CSV table of C-alpha atoms and ligand atoms in Angstrom, one decimal:
chain,number,residue,atom,x,y,z
Y,9,MET,CA,43.7,110.8,52.8
Y,10,PRO,CA,40.5,113.0,53.0
Y,11,ASP,CA,39.1,114.5,49.8
Y,12,GLY,CA,40.9,117.7,48.7
Y,13,SER,CA,44.1,116.9,50.6
Y,14,GLU,CA,47.6,115.8,49.6
Y,15,THR,CA,49.8,113.1,51.0
Y,16,PRO,CA,52.3,114.6,53.5
Y,17,ASP,CA,55.1,114.3,50.8
Y,18,LEU,CA,52.8,116.3,48.4
Y,19,ARG,CA,53.1,113.7,45.7
Y,20,MET,CA,49.4,112.7,45.5
Y,21,ARG,CA,46.2,114.7,45.6
Y,22,MET,CA,42.8,113.2,46.4
Y,23,LEU,CA,40.1,114.7,44.2
Y,24,ALA,CA,36.6,115.3,45.4
Y,25,ASP,CA,35.3,112.3,43.5
Y,26,GLY,CA,37.7,110.0,45.3
Y,27,ALA,CA,40.3,109.6,42.6
Y,28,ALA,CA,44.0,110.0,43.5
Y,29,MET,CA,46.1,112.2,41.2
Y,30,PRO,CA,49.8,112.6,41.1
Y,31,THR,CA,50.6,116.3,41.7
Y,32,LEU,CA,53.3,116.5,39.0
Y,33,ALA,CA,52.4,116.0,35.3
Y,34,LEU,CA,54.4,116.3,32.1
Y,35,GLY,CA,52.6,118.8,29.9
Y,36,VAL,CA,52.8,118.5,26.1
Y,37,TRP,CA,51.3,121.7,24.9
Y,38,GLN,CA,53.0,122.9,21.6
Y,39,VAL,CA,54.8,119.6,21.2
Y,40,PRO,CA,54.2,118.3,17.7
Y,41,ASP,CA,52.8,114.8,17.1
Y,42,GLY,CA,55.6,112.5,16.4
Y,43,PRO,CA,59.0,111.5,17.8
Y,44,GLU,CA,59.5,114.7,19.9
Y,45,CYS,CA,56.3,114.1,21.8
Y,46,GLU,CA,56.9,110.3,22.0
Y,47,HIS,CA,60.4,110.8,23.4
Y,48,ALA,CA,59.3,113.4,26.0
Y,49,VAL,CA,56.5,111.2,27.3
Y,50,ARG,CA,58.6,108.0,27.3
Y,51,TRP,CA,61.4,109.8,29.2
Y,52,ALA,CA,59.0,111.3,31.7
Y,53,LEU,CA,57.6,107.8,32.4
Y,54,GLU,CA,61.1,106.3,32.7
Y,55,LEU,CA,62.0,109.1,35.1
Y,56,GLY,CA,59.1,108.3,37.4
Y,57,TYR,CA,56.4,110.7,36.2
Y,58,ARG,CA,53.0,109.1,36.4
Y,59,HIS,CA,50.8,111.9,35.0
Y,60,ILE,CA,50.6,113.1,31.4
Y,61,ASP,CA,48.5,116.1,30.4
Y,62,THR,CA,47.5,116.4,26.7
Y,63,ALA,CA,44.5,117.9,24.8
Y,64,GLN,CA,42.5,117.3,21.6
Y,65,ALA,CA,43.7,120.8,20.5
Y,66,TYR,CA,47.4,119.8,20.9
Y,67,GLY,CA,47.0,117.3,18.1
Y,68,ASN,CA,49.4,114.9,19.8
Y,69,GLU,CA,47.2,112.3,21.6
Y,70,ALA,CA,48.3,109.5,19.2
Y,71,SER,CA,52.0,110.1,20.2
Y,72,VAL,CA,51.1,110.2,23.9
Y,73,GLY,CA,49.3,106.9,23.5
Y,74,ARG,CA,52.2,105.3,21.6
Y,75,ALA,CA,54.7,106.4,24.2
Y,76,LEU,CA,52.6,105.1,27.0
Y,77,ARG,CA,52.3,101.7,25.4
Y,78,ASP,CA,56.1,101.6,24.5
Y,79,SER,CA,57.1,102.6,28.0
Y,80,GLY,CA,55.9,99.3,29.4
Y,81,VAL,CA,54.5,101.1,32.4
Y,82,PRO,CA,51.1,99.5,33.2
Y,83,ARG,CA,48.2,101.7,32.1
Y,84,GLU,CA,46.7,101.7,35.5
Y,85,GLU,CA,49.8,103.3,37.0
Y,86,VAL,CA,49.6,106.4,34.8
Y,87,PHE,CA,47.1,109.3,35.2
Y,88,LEU,CA,46.1,110.4,31.8
Y,89,THR,CA,44.4,113.8,31.1
Y,90,THR,CA,43.0,115.1,27.9
Y,91,LYS,CA,40.8,118.1,27.1
Y,92,PHE,CA,37.6,118.6,25.1
Y,93,TYR,CA,38.2,121.1,22.3
Y,94,PRO,CA,35.2,123.4,22.6
Y,95,GLY,CA,35.1,124.2,18.9
Y,96,HIS,CA,33.3,120.9,18.6
Y,97,SER,CA,29.7,120.4,19.7
Y,98,ASP,CA,29.6,117.3,21.8
Y,99,ALA,CA,32.1,116.4,24.5
Y,100,ALA,CA,30.8,112.8,24.8
Y,101,THR,CA,31.4,112.0,21.2
Y,102,GLU,CA,34.8,113.8,21.2
Y,103,ALA,CA,35.9,111.7,24.2
Y,104,GLU,CA,35.5,108.6,22.0
Y,105,GLY,CA,37.9,110.1,19.5
Y,106,SER,CA,40.4,110.8,22.2
Y,107,LEU,CA,40.2,107.3,23.5
Y,108,ARG,CA,40.8,106.0,20.0
Y,109,ARG,CA,43.8,108.2,19.4
Y,110,LEU,CA,45.3,107.5,22.8
Y,111,GLY,CA,44.5,103.8,22.5
Y,112,VAL,CA,43.1,103.5,26.0
Y,113,ASP,CA,39.7,102.4,27.4
Y,114,GLN,CA,39.2,105.3,29.9
Y,115,LEU,CA,40.6,108.8,30.5
Y,116,ASP,CA,41.6,109.5,34.1
Y,117,LEU,CA,40.5,113.1,33.6
Y,118,TYR,CA,38.6,114.9,30.9
Y,119,ILE,CA,38.5,118.7,30.9
Y,120,VAL,CA,36.6,121.4,29.0
Y,121,HIS,CA,39.6,123.2,27.6
Y,122,TRP,CA,38.1,126.8,27.8
Y,123,PRO,CA,34.7,128.3,28.2
Y,124,GLN,CA,34.1,129.3,24.6
Y,125,GLU,CA,30.4,130.3,24.0
Y,126,GLY,CA,29.8,130.2,27.8
Y,127,PRO,CA,30.8,127.9,30.7
Y,128,THR,CA,27.8,125.5,30.8
Y,129,TRP,CA,26.8,124.1,27.4
Y,130,ALA,CA,29.5,121.5,27.2
Y,131,TRP,CA,29.0,120.1,30.7
Y,132,PRO,CA,26.1,117.7,29.9
Y,133,GLY,CA,28.4,116.0,27.3
Y,134,MET,CA,31.2,115.8,29.9
Y,135,GLU,CA,28.8,114.1,32.4
Y,136,GLU,CA,27.7,111.8,29.6
Y,137,ALA,CA,31.3,110.8,28.9
Y,138,HIS,CA,31.7,110.0,32.6
Y,139,ARG,CA,28.4,108.0,32.7
Y,140,ARG,CA,29.6,106.0,29.7
Y,141,GLY,CA,32.8,105.1,31.7
Y,142,HIS,CA,35.0,107.0,29.2
Y,143,ALA,CA,36.2,109.6,31.8
Y,144,ARG,CA,36.9,108.7,35.4
Y,145,SER,CA,37.0,112.3,36.5
Y,146,ILE,CA,35.7,115.5,34.8
Y,147,GLY,CA,36.8,119.1,35.1
Y,148,VAL,CA,37.4,122.4,33.5
Y,149,SER,CA,40.2,124.7,32.4
Y,150,ASN,CA,40.5,128.5,32.1
Y,151,PHE,CA,37.4,129.0,34.2
Y,152,SER,CA,37.1,132.1,36.4
Y,153,VAL,CA,35.3,132.0,39.8
Y,154,GLU,CA,32.1,133.3,38.0
Y,155,GLU,CA,32.3,130.6,35.4
Y,156,LEU,CA,32.9,127.9,38.1
Y,157,GLU,CA,29.7,129.2,39.8
Y,158,GLN,CA,27.8,128.9,36.6
Y,159,VAL,CA,28.9,125.4,35.7
Y,160,SER,CA,28.4,124.2,39.3
Y,161,ALA,CA,24.9,125.5,39.3
Y,162,VAL,CA,23.9,123.3,36.4
Y,163,ALA,CA,26.0,120.3,37.2
Y,164,THR,CA,24.9,116.9,38.4
Y,165,ILE,CA,28.5,115.9,38.7
Y,166,PRO,CA,30.5,119.0,39.7
Y,167,PRO,CA,34.0,119.6,38.1
Y,168,VAL,CA,36.8,118.3,40.3
Y,169,VAL,CA,39.6,120.4,38.8
Y,170,ASP,CA,40.2,123.8,37.2
Y,171,GLN,CA,43.4,124.0,35.1
Y,172,VAL,CA,44.7,127.5,34.8
Y,173,GLN,CA,47.8,129.6,34.1
Y,174,PHE,CA,49.3,129.8,37.5
Y,175,SER,CA,52.8,130.7,38.9
Y,176,PRO,CA,54.1,133.2,41.4
Y,177,PHE,CA,53.7,135.8,38.7
Y,178,GLU,CA,50.1,134.7,38.1
Y,179,TYR,CA,49.1,134.0,41.7
Y,180,ARG,CA,45.4,133.9,41.3
Y,181,ARG,CA,44.8,133.9,45.0
Y,182,ALA,CA,41.0,134.5,44.9
Y,183,LEU,CA,40.5,131.8,42.3
Y,184,LEU,CA,42.6,129.4,44.4
Y,185,GLU,CA,40.6,130.1,47.5
Y,186,GLU,CA,37.3,129.6,45.7
Y,187,CYS,CA,38.5,126.3,44.3
Y,188,ALA,CA,39.4,125.2,47.9
Y,189,GLU,CA,35.9,126.2,49.0
Y,190,ARG,CA,34.4,124.1,46.3
Y,191,ALA,CA,36.8,121.2,46.7
Y,192,ILE,CA,38.0,121.8,43.2
Y,193,ALA,CA,41.7,121.1,42.7
Y,194,LEU,CA,43.6,123.9,40.9
Y,195,GLU,CA,46.1,122.7,38.3
Y,196,ALA,CA,48.9,125.1,37.3
Y,197,TYR,CA,49.8,125.3,33.7
Y,198,SER,CA,52.7,127.3,32.4
Y,199,PRO,CA,54.3,127.3,35.9
Y,200,LEU,CA,57.6,128.5,34.3
Y,201,GLY,CA,55.8,131.3,32.4
Y,202,THR,CA,56.6,129.2,29.3
Y,203,GLY,CA,60.2,129.8,30.3
Y,204,ARG,CA,60.0,133.6,30.9
Y,205,HIS,CA,60.0,133.4,34.7
Y,206,LEU,CA,63.2,131.4,34.9
Y,207,SER,CA,65.5,134.4,34.7
Y,208,ASP,CA,63.7,136.6,37.3
Y,209,PRO,CA,66.3,137.8,39.9
Y,210,ILE,CA,64.2,136.8,42.9
Y,211,VAL,CA,63.7,133.3,41.5
Y,212,THR,CA,67.4,132.9,40.6
Y,213,ASP,CA,68.5,134.2,44.0
Y,214,ILE,CA,66.3,131.7,45.9
Y,215,ALA,CA,67.5,128.9,43.6
Y,216,GLY,CA,71.1,129.9,44.1
Y,217,ARG,CA,70.8,130.0,47.9
Y,218,LEU,CA,69.0,126.6,48.1
Y,219,GLY,CA,71.3,124.9,45.6
Y,220,ARG,CA,68.3,124.3,43.3
Y,221,THR,CA,67.4,125.4,39.8
Y,222,PRO,CA,64.9,128.3,39.0
Y,223,ALA,CA,62.5,125.7,37.4
Y,224,GLN,CA,62.5,123.6,40.6
Y,225,VAL,CA,61.8,126.7,42.7
Y,226,LEU,CA,58.8,127.7,40.6
Y,227,ILE,CA,57.4,124.2,40.5
Y,228,ARG,CA,57.9,123.7,44.2
Y,229,TRP,CA,56.1,127.0,44.9
Y,230,CYS,CA,53.1,125.6,43.1
Y,231,LEU,CA,53.2,122.3,45.1
Y,232,GLN,CA,53.4,124.2,48.4
Y,233,ARG,CA,50.5,126.4,47.4
Y,234,GLY,CA,48.5,123.2,47.1
Y,235,THR,CA,48.2,123.0,43.3
Y,236,ILE,CA,48.9,120.2,40.8
Y,237,VAL,CA,51.6,121.4,38.4
Y,238,ILE,CA,52.2,120.8,34.8
Y,239,PRO,CA,55.7,121.9,33.5
Y,240,LYS,CA,56.4,121.2,29.8
Y,241,SER,CA,59.7,120.2,28.4
Y,242,THR,CA,60.9,118.1,25.5
Y,243,HIS,CA,64.5,117.7,26.9
Y,244,ARG,CA,65.3,114.7,29.0
Y,245,GLU,CA,67.6,116.4,31.5
Y,246,ARG,CA,65.0,119.2,32.1
Y,247,ILE,CA,62.2,116.6,32.5
Y,248,ALA,CA,64.4,115.0,35.1
Y,249,GLU,CA,65.2,118.3,36.8
Y,250,ASN,CA,61.5,119.4,36.9
Y,251,GLY,CA,60.6,116.1,38.5
Y,252,ALA,CA,63.1,116.4,41.3
Y,253,VAL,CA,61.0,118.6,43.5
Y,254,TYR,CA,59.9,116.4,46.4
Y,255,ASP,CA,63.2,116.3,48.3
Y,256,PHE,CA,63.4,119.9,49.4
Y,257,ALA,CA,61.0,122.6,50.7
Y,258,LEU,CA,60.9,126.4,50.2
Y,259,PRO,CA,61.0,128.2,53.6
Y,260,ASP,CA,58.1,130.5,54.5
Y,261,SER,CA,60.2,133.6,53.8
Y,262,ASP,CA,61.0,132.4,50.2
Y,263,MET,CA,57.3,131.5,49.7
Y,264,THR,CA,56.3,135.0,50.7
Y,265,ALA,CA,59.0,136.6,48.5
Y,266,LEU,CA,57.7,134.5,45.5
Y,267,ASP,CA,54.0,135.4,46.4
Y,268,GLY,CA,55.1,139.1,46.0
Y,269,LEU,CA,55.8,138.5,42.3
Y,270,ASP,CA,52.1,138.3,41.5
Y,271,ARG,CA,51.0,140.6,38.7
Y,272,THR,CA,47.3,139.7,38.7
Y,273,GLY,CA,46.4,141.4,42.0
Y,274,GLY,CA,45.3,138.1,43.4
Y,275,THR,CA,42.6,137.8,40.8
Y,276,ASP,CA,39.6,135.5,40.6
Y,277,HIS,CA,40.0,135.4,36.8
Y,278,ALA,CA,41.6,132.6,35.0
Y,279,ARG,CA,43.1,134.7,32.1
Y,280,GLU,CA,44.1,138.3,31.5
Y,281,GLN,CA,43.8,137.8,27.8
Y,282,LYS,CA,41.4,135.3,26.2
Y,283,TRP,CA,42.0,133.7,22.8
Y,284,TRP,CA,38.3,132.6,22.5
J,15,A2P,P1,61.9,122.9,26.3
J,15,A2P,O1,60.6,122.2,26.1
J,15,A2P,O2,62.7,123.2,25.1
J,15,A2P,O3,62.8,122.1,27.3
J,15,A2P,P2,56.0,126.1,31.0
J,15,A2P,O4,56.0,124.8,31.6
J,15,A2P,O5,55.8,127.2,31.9
J,15,A2P,O6,55.0,126.1,29.8
J,15,A2P,O7,57.4,126.3,30.3
J,15,A2P,C1,57.9,125.5,29.3
J,15,A2P,C2,59.1,126.2,28.6
J,15,A2P,O8,60.2,126.2,29.6
J,15,A2P,C3,59.6,125.5,27.4
J,15,A2P,O9,60.1,126.4,26.5
J,15,A2P,C4,60.7,124.6,28.0
J,15,A2P,O10,61.6,124.3,27.0
J,15,A2P,C5,61.3,125.4,29.1
J,15,A2P,N1,61.7,124.6,30.2
J,15,A2P,C6,61.1,123.6,30.8
J,15,A2P,N2,61.8,123.1,31.8
J,15,A2P,C7,62.9,123.8,31.9
J,15,A2P,C8,64.1,123.8,32.7
J,15,A2P,N3,64.2,122.9,33.7
J,15,A2P,N4,65.1,124.7,32.5
J,15,A2P,C9,65.0,125.6,31.5
J,15,A2P,N5,63.9,125.7,30.6
J,15,A2P,C10,62.9,124.8,30.8
């Protein structure tokens, strides 16, 4: 599998640094630390997910770590991502806190959560976390093309992912194309529009015709556009549903219809509204 490509079944993506990443992750944004988070992560692992995406800012790393241990799935089989909270000053130090809370020796992926105070200052700390062996791969989130250019210009180790809000309704085509140019994997967060996109008539029509659910259509669109995708749910049956996306394909005509839902004008930006 060459760098930047997926396996033919789309299940795994090879990152530019040589790491292999499962293309479907359970996201746990807005899931409180405690039983709800532990259940979601444990169910996902039972159902065959091998990629969990958390963040320092979510406050639930301890639950993710507990669920990982309780699941009995060997640590090396699970791809674990967390994100540096850029309200803190040193990404390398904060990585140690994440390792402690998660109860693991190494993060598979460590990401700058958003480019607060500019896109470059946190990067040396990210590289230091990698040098110390605390993060196997390092990347960014919520970075536009311009911000990717800036961080790449100062990087010794370039970012291998950019995690952004991405769905047919937020089809950031210019950002996706630039990521491909730079061998940066785009990770799609909020692929269901935090639930809002599930009732769109074009999405529900395609789902009905294919005998699939709207969530599966939206997730599959992300996979076929070459991204890694991070749907969030705390319900077992939905986690199962969202994971059952490798046994069908969207025809080109449906991909094109979904592409047409984009409201960003194919932007190279990562966000329309920023919270930082
Ligand atoms: P819940 O966690 O209660 O299951 P996104 O991944 O775009 O952030 O969307 C997450 C939202 O969509 C959550 O509110 C989640 O609810 C809901 N959701 C996730 N999967 C499904 C699904 N398969 N069917 C309906 N709603 C879903």
